[in-house]
PDB file of C-alpha atoms in Angstrom:
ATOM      1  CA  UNK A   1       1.347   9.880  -4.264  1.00  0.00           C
ATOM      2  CA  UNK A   2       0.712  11.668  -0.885  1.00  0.00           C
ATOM      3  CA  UNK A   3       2.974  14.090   1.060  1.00  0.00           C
ATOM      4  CA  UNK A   4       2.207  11.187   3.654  1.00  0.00           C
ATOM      5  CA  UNK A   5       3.267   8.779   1.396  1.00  0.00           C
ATOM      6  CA  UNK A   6       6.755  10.500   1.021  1.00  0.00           C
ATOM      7  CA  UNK A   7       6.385  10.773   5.201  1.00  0.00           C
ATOM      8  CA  UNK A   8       5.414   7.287   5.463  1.00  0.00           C
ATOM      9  CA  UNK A   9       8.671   6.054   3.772  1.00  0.00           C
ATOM     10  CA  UNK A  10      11.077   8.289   6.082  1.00  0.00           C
ATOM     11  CA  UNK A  11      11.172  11.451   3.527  1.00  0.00           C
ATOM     12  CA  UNK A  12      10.514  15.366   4.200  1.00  0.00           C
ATOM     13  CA  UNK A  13       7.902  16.466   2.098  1.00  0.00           C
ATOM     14  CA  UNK A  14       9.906  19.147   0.081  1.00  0.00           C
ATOM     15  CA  UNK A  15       9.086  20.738  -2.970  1.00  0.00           C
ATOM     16  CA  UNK A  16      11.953  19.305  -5.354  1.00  0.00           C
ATOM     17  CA  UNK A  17      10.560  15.880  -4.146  1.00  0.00           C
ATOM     18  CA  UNK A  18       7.103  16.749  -4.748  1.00  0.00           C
ATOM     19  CA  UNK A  19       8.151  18.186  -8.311  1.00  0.00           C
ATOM     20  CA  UNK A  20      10.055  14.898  -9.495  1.00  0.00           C
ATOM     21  CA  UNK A  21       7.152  12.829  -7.462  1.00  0.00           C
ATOM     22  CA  UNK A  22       4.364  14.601 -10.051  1.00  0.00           C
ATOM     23  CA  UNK A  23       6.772  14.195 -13.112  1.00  0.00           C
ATOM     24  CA  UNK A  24       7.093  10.880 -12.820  1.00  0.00           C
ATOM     25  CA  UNK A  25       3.301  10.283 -11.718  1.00  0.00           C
ATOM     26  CA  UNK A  26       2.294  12.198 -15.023  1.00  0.00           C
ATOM     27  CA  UNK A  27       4.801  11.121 -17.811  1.00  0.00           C
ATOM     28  CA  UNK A  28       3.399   9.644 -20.732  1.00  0.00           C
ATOM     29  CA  UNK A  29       6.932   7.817 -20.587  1.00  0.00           C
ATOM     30  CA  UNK A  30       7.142   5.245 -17.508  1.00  0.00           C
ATOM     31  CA  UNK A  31      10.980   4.567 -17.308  1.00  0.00           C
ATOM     32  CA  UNK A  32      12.878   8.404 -17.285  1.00  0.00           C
ATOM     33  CA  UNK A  33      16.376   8.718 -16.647  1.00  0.00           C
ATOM     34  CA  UNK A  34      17.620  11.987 -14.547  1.00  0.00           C
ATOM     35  CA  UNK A  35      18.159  13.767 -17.568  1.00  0.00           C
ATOM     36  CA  UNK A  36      14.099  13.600 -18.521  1.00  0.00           C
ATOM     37  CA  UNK A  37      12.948  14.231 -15.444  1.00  0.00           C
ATOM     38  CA  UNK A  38      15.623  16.940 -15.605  1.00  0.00           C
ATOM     39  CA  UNK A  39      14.342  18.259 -19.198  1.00  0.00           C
ATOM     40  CA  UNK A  40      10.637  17.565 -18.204  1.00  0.00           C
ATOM     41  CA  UNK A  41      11.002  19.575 -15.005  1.00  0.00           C
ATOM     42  CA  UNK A  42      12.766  22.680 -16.971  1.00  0.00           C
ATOM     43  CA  UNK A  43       9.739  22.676 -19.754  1.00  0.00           C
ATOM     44  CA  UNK A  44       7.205  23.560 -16.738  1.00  0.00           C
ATOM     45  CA  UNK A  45       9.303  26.204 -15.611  1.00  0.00           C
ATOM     46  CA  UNK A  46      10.447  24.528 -12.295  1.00  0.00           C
ATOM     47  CA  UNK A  47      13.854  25.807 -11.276  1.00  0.00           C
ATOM     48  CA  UNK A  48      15.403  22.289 -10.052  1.00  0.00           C
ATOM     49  CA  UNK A  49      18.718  21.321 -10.608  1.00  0.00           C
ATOM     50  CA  UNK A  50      20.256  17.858 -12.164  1.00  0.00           C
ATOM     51  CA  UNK A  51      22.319  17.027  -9.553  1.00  0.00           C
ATOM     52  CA  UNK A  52      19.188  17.714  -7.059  1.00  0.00           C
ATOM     53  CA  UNK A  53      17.004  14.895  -9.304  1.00  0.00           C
ATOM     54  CA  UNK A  54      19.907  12.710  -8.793  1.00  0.00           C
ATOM     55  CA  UNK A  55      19.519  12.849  -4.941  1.00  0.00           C
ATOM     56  CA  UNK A  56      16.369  12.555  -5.222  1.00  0.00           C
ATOM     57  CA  UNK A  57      15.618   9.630  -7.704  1.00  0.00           C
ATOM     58  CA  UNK A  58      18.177   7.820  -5.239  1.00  0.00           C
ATOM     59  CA  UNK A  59      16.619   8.603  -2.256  1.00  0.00           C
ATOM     60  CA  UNK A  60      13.355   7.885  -4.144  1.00  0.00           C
ATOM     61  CA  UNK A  61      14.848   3.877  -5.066  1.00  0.00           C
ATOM     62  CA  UNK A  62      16.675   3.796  -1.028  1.00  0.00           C
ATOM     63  CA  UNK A  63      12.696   4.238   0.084  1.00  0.00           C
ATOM     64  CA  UNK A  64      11.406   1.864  -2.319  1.00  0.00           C
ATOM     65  CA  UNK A  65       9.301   4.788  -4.227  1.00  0.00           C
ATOM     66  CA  UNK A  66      10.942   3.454  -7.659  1.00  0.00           C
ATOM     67  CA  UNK A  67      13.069   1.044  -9.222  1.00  0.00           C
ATOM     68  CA  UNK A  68      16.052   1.530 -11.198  1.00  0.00           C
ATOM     69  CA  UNK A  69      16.751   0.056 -14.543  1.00  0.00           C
ATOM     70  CA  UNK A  70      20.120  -0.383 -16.217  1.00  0.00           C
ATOM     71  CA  UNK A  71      19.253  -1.445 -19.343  1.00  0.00           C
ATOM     72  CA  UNK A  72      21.231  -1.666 -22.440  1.00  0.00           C
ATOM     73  CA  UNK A  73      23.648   0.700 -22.524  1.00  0.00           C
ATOM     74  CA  UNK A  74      24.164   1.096 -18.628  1.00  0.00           C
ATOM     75  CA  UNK A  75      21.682   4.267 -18.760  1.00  0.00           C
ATOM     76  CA  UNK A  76      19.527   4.547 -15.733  1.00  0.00           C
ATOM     77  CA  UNK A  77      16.077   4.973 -15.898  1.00  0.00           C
ATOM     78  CA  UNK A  78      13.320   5.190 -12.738  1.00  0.00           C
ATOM     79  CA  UNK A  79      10.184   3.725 -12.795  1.00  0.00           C
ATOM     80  CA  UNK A  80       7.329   4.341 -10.168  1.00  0.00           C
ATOM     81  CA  UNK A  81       7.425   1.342  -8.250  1.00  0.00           C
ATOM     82  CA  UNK A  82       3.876  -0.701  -8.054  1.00  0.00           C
ATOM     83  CA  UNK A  83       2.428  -3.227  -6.953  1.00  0.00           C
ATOM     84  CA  UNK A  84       1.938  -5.449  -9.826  1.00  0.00           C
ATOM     85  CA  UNK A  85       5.176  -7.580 -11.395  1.00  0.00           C
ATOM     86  CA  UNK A  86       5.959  -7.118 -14.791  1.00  0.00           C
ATOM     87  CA  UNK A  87       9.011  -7.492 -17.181  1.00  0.00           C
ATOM     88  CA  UNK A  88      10.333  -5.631 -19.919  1.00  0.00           C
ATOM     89  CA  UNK A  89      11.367  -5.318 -23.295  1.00  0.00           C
ATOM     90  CA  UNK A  90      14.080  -3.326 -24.747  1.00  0.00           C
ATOM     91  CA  UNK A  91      14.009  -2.228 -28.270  1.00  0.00           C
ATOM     92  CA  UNK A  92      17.777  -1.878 -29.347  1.00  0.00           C
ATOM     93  CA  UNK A  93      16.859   0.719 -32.336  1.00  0.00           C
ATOM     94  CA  UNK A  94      14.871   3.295 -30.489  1.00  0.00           C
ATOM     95  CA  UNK A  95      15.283   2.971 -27.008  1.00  0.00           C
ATOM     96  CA  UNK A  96      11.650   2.061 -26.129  1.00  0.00           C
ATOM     97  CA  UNK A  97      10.751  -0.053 -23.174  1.00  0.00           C
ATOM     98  CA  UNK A  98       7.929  -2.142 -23.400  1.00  0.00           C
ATOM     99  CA  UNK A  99       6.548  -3.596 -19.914  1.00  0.00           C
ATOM    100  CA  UNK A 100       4.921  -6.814 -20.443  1.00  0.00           C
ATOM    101  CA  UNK A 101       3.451  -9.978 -18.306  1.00  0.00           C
ATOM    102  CA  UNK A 102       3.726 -13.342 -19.441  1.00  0.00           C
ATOM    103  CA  UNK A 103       2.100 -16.046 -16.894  1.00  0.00           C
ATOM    104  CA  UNK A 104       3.613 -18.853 -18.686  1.00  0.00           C
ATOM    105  CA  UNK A 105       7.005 -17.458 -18.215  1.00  0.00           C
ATOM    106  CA  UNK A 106       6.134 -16.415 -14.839  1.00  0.00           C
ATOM    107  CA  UNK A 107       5.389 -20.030 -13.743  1.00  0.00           C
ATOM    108  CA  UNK A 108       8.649 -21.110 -16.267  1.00  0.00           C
ATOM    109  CA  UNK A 109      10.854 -19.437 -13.968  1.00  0.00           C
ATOM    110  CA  UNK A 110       9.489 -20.294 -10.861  1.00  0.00           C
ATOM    111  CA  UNK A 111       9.813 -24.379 -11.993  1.00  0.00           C
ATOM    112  CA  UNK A 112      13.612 -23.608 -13.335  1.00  0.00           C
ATOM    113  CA  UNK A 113      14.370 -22.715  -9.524  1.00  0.00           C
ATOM    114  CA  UNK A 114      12.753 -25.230  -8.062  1.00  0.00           C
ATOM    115  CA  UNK A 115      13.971 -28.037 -10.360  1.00  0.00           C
ATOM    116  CA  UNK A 116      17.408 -26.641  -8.891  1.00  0.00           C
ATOM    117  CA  UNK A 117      16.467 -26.868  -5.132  1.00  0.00           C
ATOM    118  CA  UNK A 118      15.786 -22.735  -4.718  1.00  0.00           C
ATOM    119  CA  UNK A 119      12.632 -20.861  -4.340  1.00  0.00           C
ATOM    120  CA  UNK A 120      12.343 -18.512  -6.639  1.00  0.00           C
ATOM    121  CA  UNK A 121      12.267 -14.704  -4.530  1.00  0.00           C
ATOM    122  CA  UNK A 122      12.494 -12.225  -7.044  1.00  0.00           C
ATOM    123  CA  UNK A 123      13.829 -11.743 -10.788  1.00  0.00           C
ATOM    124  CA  UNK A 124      14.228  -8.734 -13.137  1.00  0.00           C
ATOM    125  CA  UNK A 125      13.787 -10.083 -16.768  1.00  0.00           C
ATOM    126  CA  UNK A 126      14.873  -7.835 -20.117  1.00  0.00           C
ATOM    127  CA  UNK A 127      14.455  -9.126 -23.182  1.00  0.00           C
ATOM    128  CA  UNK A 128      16.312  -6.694 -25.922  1.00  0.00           C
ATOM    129  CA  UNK A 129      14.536  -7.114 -29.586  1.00  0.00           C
ATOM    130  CA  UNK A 130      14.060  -4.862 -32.514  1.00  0.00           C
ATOM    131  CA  UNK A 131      11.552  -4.451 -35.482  1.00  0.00           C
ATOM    132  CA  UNK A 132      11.099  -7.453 -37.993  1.00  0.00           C
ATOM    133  CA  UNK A 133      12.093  -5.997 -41.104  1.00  0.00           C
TER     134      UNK A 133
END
């Protein structure tokens, strides 16, 4: 992402911003709460505080930059927002989120609403599993 991007969506380009913008380009981890980006940001030596990433990550989902997840436990995580739709899965062991796309639940969903009278706009599905033993 750009410093016009940031521009583009009504944000100064400053250097906090840029920081938490490249952590959570970069992450091998796609959904990071505050605290990671937090963690991440203090392993490369950047002098950012945690209540700064808050502001940002929130003015970061107000622009539509990235989403926020409350998944099990009520824990934030951000996610870059993009431009293709998926869904996730939580496992309830470890913690790991795995994004998935499913076309026949997809259309599933879409057909529930519309046997109901509603067109479907949006949806945020979370499925929470764990390892067969």
């Amino acid at each position: 992402m750009s410093n016009q991007q940031l521009k583009d969506v009504g944000l100064k380009v400053t250097l906090p911003r840029l920081k938490i913008l490249s952590i959570l380009e970069h992450s091998e981890q796609k959904h990071l709460s505050a605290e990671d980006v937090y963690k991440l940001l203090l392993e490369a030596g950047e002098d950012v505080g945690l209540a700064t990433v808050y502001r940002v990550l929130t003015q970061f989902e107000s622009a539509g930059l990235v989403a926020r997840h409350n998944f099990e436990d009520g824990h934030a995580v951000f996610e870059l927002n993009s431009d293709d739709h998926h869904d996730h899965m939580v496992c309830v062991d470890s913690g790991d989120v795995i994004e998935f796309v499913n076309k026949q639940i997809e259309e599933l969903q879409h057909q529930i609403a519309e046997e109901h009278g509603y067109e479907l706009i949006d949806h945020n599905l979370v499925l929470y599993v764990k390892k067969k033993s």
